[in-house]
């Protein structure tokens, strides 16, 4: 049984590490953004997925800033302290990608290194494909290239079964009810089921619960509804140098999709992590961080 305290969910979670919370007006909404590092240093944007918030990148945020990067980590729209616009169309890939584009501009830059995990990886793929000049180098953690994902869903019964929740989220109202009941017990279960033992301790779960309470679960469900309504990018091949890190024990995504995703990159490299779960940046924290540092440098 997890406690029901209401801890802070801003940058004060990492007090003493030189990080700060800021708010940015981008693409017509306000995003909460945690930032660290010299404002003039090479820029890295880290994008979280579902049911995560900026805090999921805490280890990489600190390490990248200490290594000489300027690092910004937004709560994506609909999450934690960021604004949650109404409607499904507000969560299409074109809107989520535009948020990142304008976030980069808010740093006074024309481009940045972009790294995404889970649904944040879909946003990173889309930005690299839709606006390639915005992305210097691309990092992807445990999410396939969108074309590979769509093709695999059509051809693989195994992946269809693993993606049951995607179809469930398309239903009206029922997913919001199911995920909100019993103080978001099913959301907690989703963290624990998809991770290795002890990845999320009680204190960390408490912080996630607090983050989810800010906007509720509805906007997060709309990410998946909006994904199905999204127009495909005009191009299919990623031209930027790309590193894909993949935990092989991901229960939701077939590892074969990682290999196929590299084929959609002109200059792609794949690092597989046996024994790591969907949360590879936690399970293999040092190795993933070092791989990202080498790639982005």
Coordinates of C-alpha atoms in Angstrom, one line a residue:
X1 CA 0.0 0.0 0.0
X2 CA 1.5 3.3 -1.1
X3 CA 1.2 6.4 1.0
X4 CA -1.0 9.3 -0.2
X5 CA 1.3 12.2 0.5
X6 CA 1.6 15.0 -2.0
X7 CA 5.4 15.5 -2.6
X8 CA 6.7 18.2 -4.9
X9 CA 7.1 17.2 -8.5
X10 CA 9.3 20.1 -9.8
X11 CA 13.1 20.5 -10.0
X12 CA 13.4 20.6 -6.2
X13 CA 13.3 16.8 -6.3
X14 CA 16.9 17.2 -7.4
X15 CA 17.9 19.9 -5.0
X16 CA 21.7 20.4 -4.9
X17 CA 22.3 19.2 -8.5
X18 CA 22.1 22.6 -10.2
X19 CA 18.7 22.0 -11.9
X20 CA 15.9 24.5 -12.1
X21 CA 12.2 24.5 -13.0
X22 CA 11.1 27.0 -15.6
X23 CA 7.9 27.5 -17.6
X24 CA 7.9 28.1 -21.3
X25 CA 5.1 29.4 -23.5
X26 CA 5.3 27.2 -26.6
X27 CA 2.9 26.3 -29.4
X28 CA 0.0 28.0 -27.5
X29 CA 0.5 26.2 -24.2
X30 CA 2.6 26.4 -21.1
X31 CA 5.2 23.6 -20.5
X32 CA 7.0 23.0 -17.2
X33 CA 10.6 22.4 -18.1
X34 CA 13.5 21.3 -15.9
X35 CA 16.9 22.6 -17.1
X36 CA 20.5 22.2 -16.1
X37 CA 23.9 23.1 -17.5
X38 CA 25.6 26.1 -19.1
X39 CA 23.0 27.9 -21.3
X40 CA 25.6 28.3 -24.0
X41 CA 26.6 24.6 -24.1
X42 CA 25.4 22.1 -26.8
X43 CA 21.7 21.6 -26.2
X44 CA 20.1 18.2 -25.4
X45 CA 16.3 17.7 -25.1
X46 CA 15.1 14.6 -23.2
X47 CA 11.5 13.5 -23.9
X48 CA 9.7 11.2 -21.5
X49 CA 6.9 8.7 -22.3
X50 CA 3.9 7.2 -20.6
X51 CA 3.2 7.1 -17.7
X52 CA 6.4 9.1 -17.0
X53 CA 7.2 12.7 -16.3
X54 CA 10.5 14.7 -16.5
X55 CA 11.8 12.9 -13.3
X56 CA 12.3 9.6 -15.3
X57 CA 15.4 11.2 -16.9
X58 CA 16.9 12.3 -13.6
X59 CA 20.1 10.3 -13.9
X60 CA 20.8 11.3 -17.5
X61 CA 19.9 14.9 -16.8
X62 CA 22.6 15.3 -14.1
X63 CA 25.2 13.3 -16.0
X64 CA 24.8 15.1 -19.3
X65 CA 24.9 18.5 -17.6
X66 CA 28.0 17.6 -15.7
X67 CA 29.6 16.4 -19.0
X68 CA 29.2 19.9 -20.5
X69 CA 25.7 19.9 -22.1
X70 CA 22.8 22.2 -21.7
X71 CA 19.9 19.8 -20.9
X72 CA 16.2 20.6 -20.9
X73 CA 13.6 18.1 -19.9
X74 CA 9.9 19.1 -20.4
X75 CA 6.9 17.6 -18.9
X76 CA 5.2 16.9 -22.2
X77 CA 1.7 18.5 -22.7
X78 CA -0.9 16.9 -20.4
X79 CA 1.7 15.7 -17.9
X80 CA 2.6 16.8 -14.4
X81 CA 3.0 20.6 -14.2
X82 CA 2.5 21.3 -17.9
X83 CA -0.7 22.5 -19.4
X84 CA -3.2 19.9 -20.5
X85 CA -5.3 21.2 -23.5
X86 CA -8.7 19.6 -24.1
X87 CA -9.5 17.3 -27.0
X88 CA -7.8 14.4 -28.8
X89 CA -6.4 16.5 -31.7
X90 CA -4.3 18.5 -29.3
X91 CA -2.2 15.3 -28.8
X92 CA -1.5 14.5 -32.4
X93 CA 2.2 13.9 -33.3
X94 CA 2.3 17.2 -35.2
X95 CA 1.4 19.1 -32.0
X96 CA 3.8 17.2 -29.8
X97 CA 6.6 17.7 -32.3
X98 CA 5.8 21.4 -32.6
X99 CA 6.1 21.7 -28.8
X100 CA 9.7 20.4 -29.0
X101 CA 10.5 22.6 -31.9
X102 CA 9.4 25.7 -30.1
X103 CA 11.0 24.6 -26.9
X104 CA 14.3 24.4 -28.8
X105 CA 13.7 27.9 -30.1
X106 CA 12.9 29.1 -26.5
X107 CA 16.6 28.3 -25.7
X108 CA 17.7 30.6 -28.5
X109 CA 18.7 27.6 -30.7
X110 CA 17.8 26.4 -34.2
X111 CA 18.5 22.8 -33.4
X112 CA 19.4 20.3 -30.6
X113 CA 20.2 16.7 -29.9
X114 CA 16.9 15.0 -29.1
X115 CA 16.5 11.8 -27.0
X116 CA 13.2 10.1 -26.4
X117 CA 12.0 7.1 -24.4
X118 CA 8.7 5.3 -24.9
X119 CA 6.1 7.7 -26.3
X120 CA 8.7 10.4 -26.1
X121 CA 10.6 8.3 -28.6
X122 CA 7.7 8.5 -31.0
X123 CA 7.8 12.3 -30.6
X124 CA 11.6 12.3 -31.2
X125 CA 11.3 10.1 -34.3
X126 CA 8.5 12.4 -35.7
X127 CA 10.5 15.6 -35.1
X128 CA 13.5 14.1 -36.8
X129 CA 11.4 13.1 -39.8
X130 CA 9.1 16.1 -40.0
X131 CA 11.8 18.8 -39.4
X132 CA 15.2 17.2 -39.8
X133 CA 17.0 20.5 -39.5
X134 CA 15.8 20.7 -35.9
X135 CA 17.6 17.6 -34.8
X136 CA 21.4 17.3 -34.7
X137 CA 21.7 13.8 -33.3
X138 CA 18.8 11.4 -32.3
X139 CA 18.7 9.1 -29.4
X140 CA 15.9 6.5 -29.0
X141 CA 15.1 4.2 -26.0
X142 CA 12.7 1.3 -26.4
X143 CA 10.4 2.6 -29.0
X144 CA 10.4 1.6 -32.7
X145 CA 10.4 3.8 -35.8
X146 CA 6.7 4.7 -36.4
X147 CA 6.6 2.9 -39.7
X148 CA 8.1 -0.2 -38.2
X149 CA 5.5 -0.1 -35.4
X150 CA 2.6 0.2 -37.8
X151 CA 3.9 -2.5 -40.1
X152 CA 4.6 -4.9 -37.2
X153 CA 1.1 -4.3 -35.8
X154 CA -0.4 -5.4 -39.1
X155 CA 1.8 -8.5 -39.5
X156 CA 2.5 -9.8 -36.0
X157 CA -0.2 -11.4 -33.9
X158 CA 2.3 -11.4 -31.0
X159 CA 2.8 -7.7 -31.2
X160 CA -1.0 -7.2 -31.5
X161 CA -1.4 -9.0 -28.2
X162 CA 1.4 -7.1 -26.6
X163 CA -0.2 -3.8 -27.7
X164 CA -3.6 -4.6 -26.2
X165 CA -3.5 -1.4 -24.1
X166 CA -3.3 0.7 -27.3
X167 CA -6.6 -0.6 -28.5
X168 CA -8.1 -0.3 -25.0
X169 CA -7.1 3.4 -24.9
X170 CA -9.2 4.1 -28.0
X171 CA -12.4 3.4 -26.1
X172 CA -14.4 6.4 -24.8
X173 CA -14.3 7.1 -21.1
X174 CA -13.6 3.5 -19.9
X175 CA -9.8 3.9 -19.9
X176 CA -10.0 7.1 -17.8
X177 CA -12.2 5.3 -15.3
X178 CA -10.0 2.2 -15.2
X179 CA -6.8 4.1 -14.7
X180 CA -8.2 6.6 -12.2
X181 CA -9.9 4.1 -9.8
X182 CA -8.5 3.2 -6.4
X183 CA -6.1 6.2 -6.5
X184 CA -4.6 5.2 -9.8
X185 CA -3.8 1.7 -8.8
X186 CA -3.6 0.5 -12.4
X187 CA -1.1 3.2 -13.2
X188 CA 1.1 2.0 -10.4
X189 CA 0.7 -1.5 -11.7
X190 CA 1.8 -0.4 -15.2
X191 CA 5.1 0.9 -13.7
X192 CA 5.7 -2.3 -11.8
X193 CA 4.7 -4.8 -14.4
X194 CA 6.8 -3.2 -17.1
X195 CA 10.0 -2.8 -15.0
X196 CA 12.5 -5.0 -13.2
X197 CA 12.1 -5.5 -9.5
X198 CA 13.0 -2.5 -7.3
X199 CA 13.2 -0.1 -10.2
X200 CA 10.4 1.9 -8.6
X201 CA 10.6 2.0 -4.8
X202 CA 7.8 3.3 -2.6
X203 CA 9.2 6.9 -2.5
X204 CA 9.5 7.0 -6.3
X205 CA 5.9 5.7 -6.7
X206 CA 4.7 8.4 -4.4
X207 CA 6.3 11.0 -6.6
X208 CA 4.7 9.5 -9.7
X209 CA 1.3 9.5 -8.0
X210 CA 1.7 13.2 -7.2
X211 CA 2.6 13.9 -10.9
X212 CA -0.4 12.0 -12.2
X213 CA -2.8 13.9 -9.9
X214 CA -1.9 17.3 -11.4
X215 CA -3.6 16.7 -14.7
X216 CA -5.3 13.3 -14.3
X217 CA -5.0 10.4 -16.7
X218 CA -7.2 11.7 -19.5
X219 CA -4.5 13.7 -21.4
X220 CA -2.1 10.7 -21.2
X221 CA -4.8 8.5 -22.8
X222 CA -5.3 11.1 -25.5
X223 CA -1.6 10.7 -26.5
X224 CA -2.6 7.2 -27.8
X225 CA -5.8 8.4 -29.4
X226 CA -4.0 11.3 -31.0
X227 CA -1.3 9.0 -32.3
X228 CA -3.9 7.1 -34.4
X229 CA -5.2 10.4 -35.8
X230 CA -1.8 11.7 -36.7
X231 CA -0.7 12.3 -40.3
X232 CA 2.4 10.4 -41.3
X233 CA 5.6 12.4 -41.9
X234 CA 6.4 13.1 -45.5
X235 CA 9.7 11.2 -45.3
X236 CA 10.5 7.7 -43.8
X237 CA 14.3 7.7 -43.5
X238 CA 16.1 9.4 -40.6
X239 CA 19.2 11.2 -41.9
X240 CA 20.7 12.2 -38.5
X241 CA 23.1 10.0 -36.7
X242 CA 20.9 7.8 -34.5
X243 CA 21.5 5.6 -31.5
X244 CA 18.8 3.1 -30.4
X245 CA 19.2 1.6 -27.0
X246 CA 16.8 -1.3 -26.3
X247 CA 16.1 -3.4 -23.2
X248 CA 15.4 -6.9 -24.6
X249 CA 13.0 -7.8 -21.8
X250 CA 10.4 -5.2 -22.8
X251 CA 7.1 -6.9 -22.3
X252 CA 5.2 -4.6 -24.6
X253 CA 7.4 -4.3 -27.7
X254 CA 9.1 -7.1 -29.7
X255 CA 12.9 -6.6 -29.9
X256 CA 12.9 -7.4 -33.6
X257 CA 11.4 -3.9 -34.1
X258 CA 14.7 -2.4 -32.8
X259 CA 16.7 -4.1 -35.6
X260 CA 14.1 -3.1 -38.3
X261 CA 14.2 0.5 -37.0
X262 CA 17.9 0.8 -37.6
X263 CA 17.2 0.0 -41.3
X264 CA 15.2 3.3 -41.5
X265 CA 18.3 5.3 -40.5
X266 CA 21.0 6.4 -42.8
X267 CA 23.5 6.4 -40.0
X268 CA 22.0 4.2 -37.2
X269 CA 23.5 2.1 -34.4
X270 CA 21.7 -0.3 -32.1
X271 CA 22.7 -1.3 -28.5
X272 CA 20.7 -4.2 -27.1
X273 CA 20.7 -4.7 -23.4
X274 CA 19.9 -8.3 -22.3
X275 CA 18.0 -8.5 -19.0
X276 CA 16.9 -4.8 -19.2
X277 CA 13.3 -4.0 -19.2
X278 CA 11.3 -1.3 -21.0
X279 CA 12.9 1.1 -18.5
X280 CA 16.4 0.6 -19.9
X281 CA 17.7 4.0 -18.7
X282 CA 17.1 2.9 -15.1
X283 CA 18.1 -0.8 -15.4
X284 CA 21.4 0.0 -17.2
X285 CA 21.8 3.5 -16.0
X286 CA 25.6 3.8 -16.3
X287 CA 25.9 2.0 -19.6
X288 CA 23.0 3.9 -21.3
X289 CA 24.2 7.2 -20.0
X290 CA 27.7 6.5 -21.3
X291 CA 26.4 5.4 -24.7
X292 CA 24.4 8.6 -25.0
X293 CA 27.4 10.7 -24.0
X294 CA 29.6 9.0 -26.7
X295 CA 26.8 9.4 -29.3
X296 CA 26.1 13.1 -28.5
X297 CA 29.7 14.1 -28.3

